[in-house]
PDB file of C-alpha atoms in Angstrom:
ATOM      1  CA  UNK A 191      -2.065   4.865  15.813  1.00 82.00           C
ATOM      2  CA  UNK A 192      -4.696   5.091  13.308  1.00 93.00           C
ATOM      3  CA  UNK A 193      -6.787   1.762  12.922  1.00 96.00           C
ATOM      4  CA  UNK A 194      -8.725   0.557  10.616  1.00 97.00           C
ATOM      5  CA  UNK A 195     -11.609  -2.246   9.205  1.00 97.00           C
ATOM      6  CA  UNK A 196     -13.100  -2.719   5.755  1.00 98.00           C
ATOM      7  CA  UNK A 197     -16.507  -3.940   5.498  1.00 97.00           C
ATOM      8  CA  UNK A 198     -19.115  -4.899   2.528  1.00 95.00           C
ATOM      9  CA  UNK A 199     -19.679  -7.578   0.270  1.00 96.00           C
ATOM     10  CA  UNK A 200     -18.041 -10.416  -0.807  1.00 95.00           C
ATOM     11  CA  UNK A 201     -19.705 -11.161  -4.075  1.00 97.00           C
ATOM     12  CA  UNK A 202     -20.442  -8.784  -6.360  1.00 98.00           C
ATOM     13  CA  UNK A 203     -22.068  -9.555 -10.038  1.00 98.00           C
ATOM     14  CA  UNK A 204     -20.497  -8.420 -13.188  1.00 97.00           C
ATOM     15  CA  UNK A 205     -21.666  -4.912 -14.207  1.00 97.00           C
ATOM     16  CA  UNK A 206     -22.928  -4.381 -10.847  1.00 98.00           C
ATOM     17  CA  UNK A 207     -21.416  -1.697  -8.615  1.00 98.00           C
ATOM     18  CA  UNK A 208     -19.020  -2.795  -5.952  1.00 98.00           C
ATOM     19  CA  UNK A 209     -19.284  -0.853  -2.482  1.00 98.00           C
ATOM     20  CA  UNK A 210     -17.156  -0.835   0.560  1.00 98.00           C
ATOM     21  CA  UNK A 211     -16.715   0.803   3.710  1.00 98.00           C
ATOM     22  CA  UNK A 212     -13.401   1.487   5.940  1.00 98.00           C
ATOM     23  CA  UNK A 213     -14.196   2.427   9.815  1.00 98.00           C
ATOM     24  CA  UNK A 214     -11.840   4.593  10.909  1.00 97.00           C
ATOM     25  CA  UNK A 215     -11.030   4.529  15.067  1.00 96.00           C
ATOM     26  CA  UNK A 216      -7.895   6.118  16.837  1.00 94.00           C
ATOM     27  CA  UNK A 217      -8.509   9.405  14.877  1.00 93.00           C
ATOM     28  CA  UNK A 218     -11.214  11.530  13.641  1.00 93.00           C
ATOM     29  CA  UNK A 219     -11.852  11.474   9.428  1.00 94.00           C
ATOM     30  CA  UNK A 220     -12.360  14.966   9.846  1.00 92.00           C
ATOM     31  CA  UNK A 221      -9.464  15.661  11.499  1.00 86.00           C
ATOM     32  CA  UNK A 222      -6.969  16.796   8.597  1.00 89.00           C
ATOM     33  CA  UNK A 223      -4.005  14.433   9.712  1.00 91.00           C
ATOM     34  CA  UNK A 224      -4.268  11.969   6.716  1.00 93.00           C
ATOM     35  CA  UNK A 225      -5.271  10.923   3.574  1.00 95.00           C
ATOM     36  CA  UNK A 226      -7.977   8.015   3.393  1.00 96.00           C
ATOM     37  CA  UNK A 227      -6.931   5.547   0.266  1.00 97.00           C
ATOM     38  CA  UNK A 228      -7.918   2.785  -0.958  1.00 98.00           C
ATOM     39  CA  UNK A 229      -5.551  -0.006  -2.425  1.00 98.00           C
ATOM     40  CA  UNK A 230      -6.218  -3.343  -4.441  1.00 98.00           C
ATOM     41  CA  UNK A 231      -4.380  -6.384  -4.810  1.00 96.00           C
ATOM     42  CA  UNK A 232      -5.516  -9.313  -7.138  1.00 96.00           C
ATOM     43  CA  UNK A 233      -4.033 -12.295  -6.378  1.00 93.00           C
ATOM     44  CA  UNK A 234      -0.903 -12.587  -7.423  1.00 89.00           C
ATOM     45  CA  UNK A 235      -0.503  -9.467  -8.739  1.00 91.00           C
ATOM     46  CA  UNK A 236       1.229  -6.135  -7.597  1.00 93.00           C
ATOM     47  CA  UNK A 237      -0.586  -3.439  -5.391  1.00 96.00           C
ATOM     48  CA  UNK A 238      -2.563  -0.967  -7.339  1.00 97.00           C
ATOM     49  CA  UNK A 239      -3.632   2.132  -5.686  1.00 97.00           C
ATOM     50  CA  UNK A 240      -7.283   3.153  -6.198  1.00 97.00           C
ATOM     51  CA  UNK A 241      -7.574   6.501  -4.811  1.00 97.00           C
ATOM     52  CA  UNK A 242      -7.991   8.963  -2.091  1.00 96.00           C
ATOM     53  CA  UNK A 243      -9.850  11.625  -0.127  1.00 96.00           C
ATOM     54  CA  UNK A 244      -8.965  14.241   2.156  1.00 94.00           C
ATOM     55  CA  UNK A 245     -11.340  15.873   5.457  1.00 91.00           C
ATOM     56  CA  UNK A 246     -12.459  18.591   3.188  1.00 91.00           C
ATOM     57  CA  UNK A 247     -13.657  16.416   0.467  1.00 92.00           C
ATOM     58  CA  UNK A 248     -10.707  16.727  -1.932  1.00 94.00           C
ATOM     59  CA  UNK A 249     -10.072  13.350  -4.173  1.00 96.00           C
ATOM     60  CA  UNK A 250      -7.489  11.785  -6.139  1.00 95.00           C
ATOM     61  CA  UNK A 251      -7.870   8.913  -8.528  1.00 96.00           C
ATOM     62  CA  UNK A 252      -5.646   6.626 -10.052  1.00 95.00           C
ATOM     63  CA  UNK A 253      -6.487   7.842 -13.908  1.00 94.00           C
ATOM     64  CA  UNK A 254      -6.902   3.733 -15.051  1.00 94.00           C
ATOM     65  CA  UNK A 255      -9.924   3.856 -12.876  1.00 96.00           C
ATOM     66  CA  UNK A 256     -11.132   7.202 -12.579  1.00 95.00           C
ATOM     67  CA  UNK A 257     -14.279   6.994 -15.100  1.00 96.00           C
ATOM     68  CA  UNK A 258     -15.597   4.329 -12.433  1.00 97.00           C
ATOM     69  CA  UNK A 259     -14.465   5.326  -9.130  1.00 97.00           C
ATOM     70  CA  UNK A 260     -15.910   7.180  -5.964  1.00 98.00           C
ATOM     71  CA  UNK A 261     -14.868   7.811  -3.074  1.00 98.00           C
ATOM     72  CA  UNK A 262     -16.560   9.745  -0.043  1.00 97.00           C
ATOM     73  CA  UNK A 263     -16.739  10.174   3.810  1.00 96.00           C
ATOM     74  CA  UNK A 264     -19.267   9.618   6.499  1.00 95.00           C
ATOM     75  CA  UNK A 265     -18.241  11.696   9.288  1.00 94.00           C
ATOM     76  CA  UNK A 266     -21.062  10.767  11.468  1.00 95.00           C
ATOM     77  CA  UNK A 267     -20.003   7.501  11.611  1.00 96.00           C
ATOM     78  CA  UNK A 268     -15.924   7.986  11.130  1.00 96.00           C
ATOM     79  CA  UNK A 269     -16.164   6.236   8.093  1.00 97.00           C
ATOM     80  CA  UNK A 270     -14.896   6.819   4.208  1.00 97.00           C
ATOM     81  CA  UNK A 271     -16.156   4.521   1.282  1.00 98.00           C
ATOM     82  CA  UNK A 272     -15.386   3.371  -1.824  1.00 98.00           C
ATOM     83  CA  UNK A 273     -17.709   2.658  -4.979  1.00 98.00           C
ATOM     84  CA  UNK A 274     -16.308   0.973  -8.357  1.00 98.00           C
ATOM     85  CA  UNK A 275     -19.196   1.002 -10.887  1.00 97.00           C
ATOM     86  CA  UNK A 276     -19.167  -1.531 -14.184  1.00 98.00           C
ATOM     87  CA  UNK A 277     -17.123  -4.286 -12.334  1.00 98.00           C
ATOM     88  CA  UNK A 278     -16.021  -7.233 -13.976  1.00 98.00           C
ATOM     89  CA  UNK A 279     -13.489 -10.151 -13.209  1.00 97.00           C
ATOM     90  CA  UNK A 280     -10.703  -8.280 -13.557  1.00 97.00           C
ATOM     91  CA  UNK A 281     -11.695  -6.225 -10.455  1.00 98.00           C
ATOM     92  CA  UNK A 282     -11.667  -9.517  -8.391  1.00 98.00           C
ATOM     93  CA  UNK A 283      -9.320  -8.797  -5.782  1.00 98.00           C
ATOM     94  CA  UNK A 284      -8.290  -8.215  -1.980  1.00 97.00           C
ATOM     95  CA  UNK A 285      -9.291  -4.584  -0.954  1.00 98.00           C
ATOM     96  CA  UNK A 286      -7.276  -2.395   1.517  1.00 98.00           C
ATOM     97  CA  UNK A 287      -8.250   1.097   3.019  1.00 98.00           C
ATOM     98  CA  UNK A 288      -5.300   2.788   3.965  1.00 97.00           C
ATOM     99  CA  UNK A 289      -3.767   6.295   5.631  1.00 96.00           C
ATOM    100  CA  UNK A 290      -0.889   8.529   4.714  1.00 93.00           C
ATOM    101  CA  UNK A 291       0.102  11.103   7.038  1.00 91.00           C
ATOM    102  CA  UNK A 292      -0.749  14.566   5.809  1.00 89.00           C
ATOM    103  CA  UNK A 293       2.626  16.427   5.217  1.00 87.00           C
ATOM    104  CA  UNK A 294       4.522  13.601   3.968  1.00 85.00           C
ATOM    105  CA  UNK A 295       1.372  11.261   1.978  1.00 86.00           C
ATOM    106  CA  UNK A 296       3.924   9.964   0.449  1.00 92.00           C
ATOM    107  CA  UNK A 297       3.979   6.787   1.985  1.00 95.00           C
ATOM    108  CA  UNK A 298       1.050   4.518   3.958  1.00 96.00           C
ATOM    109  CA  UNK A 299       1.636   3.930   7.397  1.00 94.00           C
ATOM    110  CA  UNK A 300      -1.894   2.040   8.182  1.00 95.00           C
ATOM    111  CA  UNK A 301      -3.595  -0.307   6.362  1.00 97.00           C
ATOM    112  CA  UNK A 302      -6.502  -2.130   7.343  1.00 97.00           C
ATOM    113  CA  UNK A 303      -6.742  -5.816   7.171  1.00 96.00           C
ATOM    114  CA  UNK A 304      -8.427  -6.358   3.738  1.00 97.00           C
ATOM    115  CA  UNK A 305     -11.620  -7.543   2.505  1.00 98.00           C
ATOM    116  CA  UNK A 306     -12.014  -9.683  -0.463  1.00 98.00           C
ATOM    117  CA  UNK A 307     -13.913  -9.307  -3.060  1.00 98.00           C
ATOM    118  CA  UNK A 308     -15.112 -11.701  -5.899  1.00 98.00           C
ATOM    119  CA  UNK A 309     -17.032 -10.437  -9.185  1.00 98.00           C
ATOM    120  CA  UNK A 310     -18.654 -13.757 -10.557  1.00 96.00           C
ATOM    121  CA  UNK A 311     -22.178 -13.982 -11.771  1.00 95.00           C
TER     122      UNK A 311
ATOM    123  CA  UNK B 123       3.474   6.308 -14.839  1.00 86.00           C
ATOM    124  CA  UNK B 124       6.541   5.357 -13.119  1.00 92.00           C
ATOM    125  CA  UNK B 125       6.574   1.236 -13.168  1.00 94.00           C
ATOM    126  CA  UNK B 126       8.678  -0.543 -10.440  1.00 97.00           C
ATOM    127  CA  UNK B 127      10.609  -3.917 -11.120  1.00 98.00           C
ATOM    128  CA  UNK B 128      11.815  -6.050  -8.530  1.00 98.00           C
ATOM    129  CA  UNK B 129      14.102  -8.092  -8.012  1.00 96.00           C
ATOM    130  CA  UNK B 130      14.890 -11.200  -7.567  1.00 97.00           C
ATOM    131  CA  UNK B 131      11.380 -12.668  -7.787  1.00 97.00           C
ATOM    132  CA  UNK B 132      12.121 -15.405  -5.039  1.00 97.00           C
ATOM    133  CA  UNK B 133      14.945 -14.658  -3.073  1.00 98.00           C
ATOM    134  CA  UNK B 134      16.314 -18.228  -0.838  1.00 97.00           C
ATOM    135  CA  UNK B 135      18.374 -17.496   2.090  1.00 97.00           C
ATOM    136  CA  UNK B 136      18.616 -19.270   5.782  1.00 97.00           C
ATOM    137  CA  UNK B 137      18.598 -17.444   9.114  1.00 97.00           C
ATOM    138  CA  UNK B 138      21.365 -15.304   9.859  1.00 97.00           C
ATOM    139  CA  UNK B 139      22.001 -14.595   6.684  1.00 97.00           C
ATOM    140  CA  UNK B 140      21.872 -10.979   4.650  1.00 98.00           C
ATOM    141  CA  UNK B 141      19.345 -10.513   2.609  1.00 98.00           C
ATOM    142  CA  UNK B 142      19.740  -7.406   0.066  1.00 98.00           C
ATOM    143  CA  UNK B 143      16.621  -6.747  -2.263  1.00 98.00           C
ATOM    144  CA  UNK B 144      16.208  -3.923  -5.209  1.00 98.00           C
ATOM    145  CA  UNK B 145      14.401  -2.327  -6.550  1.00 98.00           C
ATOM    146  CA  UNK B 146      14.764  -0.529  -9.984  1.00 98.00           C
ATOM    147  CA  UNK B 147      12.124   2.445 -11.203  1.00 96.00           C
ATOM    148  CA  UNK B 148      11.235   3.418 -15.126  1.00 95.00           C
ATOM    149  CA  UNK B 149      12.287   6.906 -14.759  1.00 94.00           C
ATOM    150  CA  UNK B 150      14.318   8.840 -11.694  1.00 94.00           C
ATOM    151  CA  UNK B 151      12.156   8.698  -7.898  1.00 93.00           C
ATOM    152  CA  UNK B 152      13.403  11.445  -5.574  1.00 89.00           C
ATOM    153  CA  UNK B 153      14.581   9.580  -2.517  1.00 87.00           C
ATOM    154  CA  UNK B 154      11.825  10.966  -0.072  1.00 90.00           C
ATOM    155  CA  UNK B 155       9.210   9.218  -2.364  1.00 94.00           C
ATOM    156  CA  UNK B 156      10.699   5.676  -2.429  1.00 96.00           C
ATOM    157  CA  UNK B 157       9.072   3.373   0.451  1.00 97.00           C
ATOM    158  CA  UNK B 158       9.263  -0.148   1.347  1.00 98.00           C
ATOM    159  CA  UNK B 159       6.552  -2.612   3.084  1.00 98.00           C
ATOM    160  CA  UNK B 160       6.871  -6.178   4.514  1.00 98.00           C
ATOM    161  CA  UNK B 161       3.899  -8.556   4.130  1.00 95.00           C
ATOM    162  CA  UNK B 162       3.267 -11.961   5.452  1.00 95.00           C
ATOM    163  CA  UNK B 163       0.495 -14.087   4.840  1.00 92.00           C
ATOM    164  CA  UNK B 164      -3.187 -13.273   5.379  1.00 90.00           C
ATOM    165  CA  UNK B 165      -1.847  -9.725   6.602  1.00 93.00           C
ATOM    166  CA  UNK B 166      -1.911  -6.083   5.459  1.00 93.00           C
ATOM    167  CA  UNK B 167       1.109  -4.503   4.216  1.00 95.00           C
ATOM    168  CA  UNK B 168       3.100  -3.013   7.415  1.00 97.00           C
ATOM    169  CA  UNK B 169       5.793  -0.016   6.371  1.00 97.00           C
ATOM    170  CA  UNK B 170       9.365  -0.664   6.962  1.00 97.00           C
ATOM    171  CA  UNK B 171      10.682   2.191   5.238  1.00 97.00           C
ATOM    172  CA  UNK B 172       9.912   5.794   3.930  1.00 96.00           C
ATOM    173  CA  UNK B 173      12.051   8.481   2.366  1.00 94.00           C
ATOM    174  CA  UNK B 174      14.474   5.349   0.960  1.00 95.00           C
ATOM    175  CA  UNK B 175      16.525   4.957   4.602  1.00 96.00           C
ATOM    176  CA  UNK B 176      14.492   5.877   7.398  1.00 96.00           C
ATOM    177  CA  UNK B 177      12.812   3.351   9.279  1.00 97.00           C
ATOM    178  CA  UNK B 178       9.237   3.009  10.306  1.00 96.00           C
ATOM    179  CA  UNK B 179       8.450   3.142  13.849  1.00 94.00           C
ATOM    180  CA  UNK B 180       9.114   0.055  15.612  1.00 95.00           C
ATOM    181  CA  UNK B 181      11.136  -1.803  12.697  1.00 97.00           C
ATOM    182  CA  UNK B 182      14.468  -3.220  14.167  1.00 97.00           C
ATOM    183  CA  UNK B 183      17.801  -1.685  12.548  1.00 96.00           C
ATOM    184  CA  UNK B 184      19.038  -4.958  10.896  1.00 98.00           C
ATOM    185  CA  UNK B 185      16.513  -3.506   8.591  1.00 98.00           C
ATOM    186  CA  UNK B 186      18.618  -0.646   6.062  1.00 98.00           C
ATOM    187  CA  UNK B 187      17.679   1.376   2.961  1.00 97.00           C
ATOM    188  CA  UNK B 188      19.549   2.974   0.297  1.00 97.00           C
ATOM    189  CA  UNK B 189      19.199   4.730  -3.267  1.00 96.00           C
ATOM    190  CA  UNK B 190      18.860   7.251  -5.127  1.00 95.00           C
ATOM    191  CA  UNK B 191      17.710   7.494  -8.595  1.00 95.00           C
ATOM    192  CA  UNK B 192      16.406   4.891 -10.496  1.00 96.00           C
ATOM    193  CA  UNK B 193      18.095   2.068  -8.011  1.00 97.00           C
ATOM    194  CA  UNK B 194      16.772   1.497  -4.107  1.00 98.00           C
ATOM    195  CA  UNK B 195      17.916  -1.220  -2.253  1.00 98.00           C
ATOM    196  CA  UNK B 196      16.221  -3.252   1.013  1.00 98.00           C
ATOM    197  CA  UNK B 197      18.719  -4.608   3.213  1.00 98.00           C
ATOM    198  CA  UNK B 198      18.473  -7.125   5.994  1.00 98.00           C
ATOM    199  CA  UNK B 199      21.693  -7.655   8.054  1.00 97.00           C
ATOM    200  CA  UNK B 200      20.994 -10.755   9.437  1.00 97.00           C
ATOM    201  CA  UNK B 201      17.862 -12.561   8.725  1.00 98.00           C
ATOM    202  CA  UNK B 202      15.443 -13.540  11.605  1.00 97.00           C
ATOM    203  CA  UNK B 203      12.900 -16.262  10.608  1.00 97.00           C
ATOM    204  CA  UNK B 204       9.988 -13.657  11.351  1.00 97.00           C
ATOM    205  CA  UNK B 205      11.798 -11.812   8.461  1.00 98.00           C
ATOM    206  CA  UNK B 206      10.737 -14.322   5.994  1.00 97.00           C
ATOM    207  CA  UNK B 207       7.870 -12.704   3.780  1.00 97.00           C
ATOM    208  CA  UNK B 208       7.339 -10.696   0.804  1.00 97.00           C
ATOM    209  CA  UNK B 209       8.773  -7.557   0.511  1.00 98.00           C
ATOM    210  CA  UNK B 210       7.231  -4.423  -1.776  1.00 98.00           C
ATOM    211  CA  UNK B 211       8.788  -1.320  -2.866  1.00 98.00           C
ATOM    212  CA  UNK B 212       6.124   1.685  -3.294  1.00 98.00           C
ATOM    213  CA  UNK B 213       6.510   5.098  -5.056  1.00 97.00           C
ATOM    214  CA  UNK B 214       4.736   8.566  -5.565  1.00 94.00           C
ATOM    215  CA  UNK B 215       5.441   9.789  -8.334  1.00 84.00           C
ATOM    216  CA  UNK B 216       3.540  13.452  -7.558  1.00 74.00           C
ATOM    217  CA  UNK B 217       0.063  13.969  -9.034  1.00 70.00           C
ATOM    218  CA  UNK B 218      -1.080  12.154  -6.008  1.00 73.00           C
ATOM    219  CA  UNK B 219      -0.368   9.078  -7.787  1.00 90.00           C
ATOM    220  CA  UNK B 220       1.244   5.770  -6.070  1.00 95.00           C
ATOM    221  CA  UNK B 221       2.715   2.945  -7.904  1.00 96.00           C
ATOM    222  CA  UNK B 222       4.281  -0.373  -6.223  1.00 97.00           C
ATOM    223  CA  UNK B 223       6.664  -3.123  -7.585  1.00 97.00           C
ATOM    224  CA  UNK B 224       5.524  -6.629  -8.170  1.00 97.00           C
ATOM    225  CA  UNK B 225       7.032  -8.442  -4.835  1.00 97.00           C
ATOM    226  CA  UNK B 226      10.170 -10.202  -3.920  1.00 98.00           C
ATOM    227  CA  UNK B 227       9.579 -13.543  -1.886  1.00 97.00           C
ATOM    228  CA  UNK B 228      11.682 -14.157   0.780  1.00 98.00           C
ATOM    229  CA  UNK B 229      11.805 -17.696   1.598  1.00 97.00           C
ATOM    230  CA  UNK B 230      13.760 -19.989   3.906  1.00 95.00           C
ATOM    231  CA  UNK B 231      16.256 -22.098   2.285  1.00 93.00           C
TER     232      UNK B 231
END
């Protein structure tokens, strides 16, 4: 199975851009078996789904974000990333990467353990 | 988008016990779309269920899923005390877009 670890800051200033990384081991990100999301949850609140990418580069956003969002891969290093320009408190919350398999990405069958971030001057 | 509600919020029950959970979407989910996860504190989401009924590798079969529609249910035969956690239902509603319900607590009584 398909693990993974999201790494990158903690704090992040309002306005600034938030950045994170997911390392991907147990599989290749080039290796067309899943989509690579990225999933949100503020505390307290519900899931929200950020977006995702595919080995040959293909994305999908979630349209609330999509003005601010992007999302890319680092093959060399097995890695896909996430960038949220303009944040603000609102975007305070605990970050997941996550996998869905590639016939039926209908569902996500890996997560990664979460990173939280805080947006506070 | 398709919004899922949940319910009950909080959902009190002792070991042994069965445990049923719903889950009720805005407009009609075609069963293979409808998934469930379990999460327990200061953990990631695990999947318990896709396609409404089928369960995720590993997940014992006093686990059970049912629906079709607008109505899904979660149901736990016979509650374990690692069963006690929250429990979210997730969508795709096509347009590569995802959508999950707000939680339902399950906590020891």
């Amino acid at each position: 199975q398909v693990q993974l670890q999201e790494s990158g800051p903690g704090l992040v200033k309002p306005s600034q851009t938030l950045s994170l990384t997911c390392t991907v081991s147990g599989d290749s990100i080039s290796s067309e078996n899943f989509y690579w999301s990225w999933i949100r949850q503020p505390a307290g609140k519900r899931l929200e789904w950020i977006g995702r990418i595919y080995a040959n580069g293909n994305t999908n956003y979630n349209p609330s974000l999509e003005s601010r969002i992007s999302i890319s891969t680092d093959t060399s290093k097995n890695q896909f990333s996430l960038k949220l320009s303009s944040v603000t408190a609102v975007d305070t919350a605990l970050y997941y990467c996550a996998t869905s398999p590639k016939y039926y990405d209908w569902w996500f069958d890996s997560w990664g353990q979460g990173t939280l971030v805080t947006v506070s001057s | 988008e398709v919004v899922l509600t949940q319910s009950p919020g909080t959902l009190s029950l002792s070991p042994g016990e069965r445990a049923t959970l719903s889950c009720r979407a805005s407009r009609s989910v075609g069963s293979s779309y409808l998934a469930w996860y379990q999460q327990k504190p200061g953990q990631a989401p695990r999947l318990l269920m896709y396609g409404a009924s089928s369960r995720a590798t590993g997940i014992p079969d006093r686990f059970s899923g049912s629906g079709s529609g607008t109505d899904f249910t979660l149901t736990i035969s016979s509650l374990e005390p690692e069963d006690f956690a929250v429990y979210y239902c997730q969508q795709y509603g096509g347009s590569s877009m995802y959508t999950f319900g707000q939680g339902t607590k399950l906590e020891i009584k």
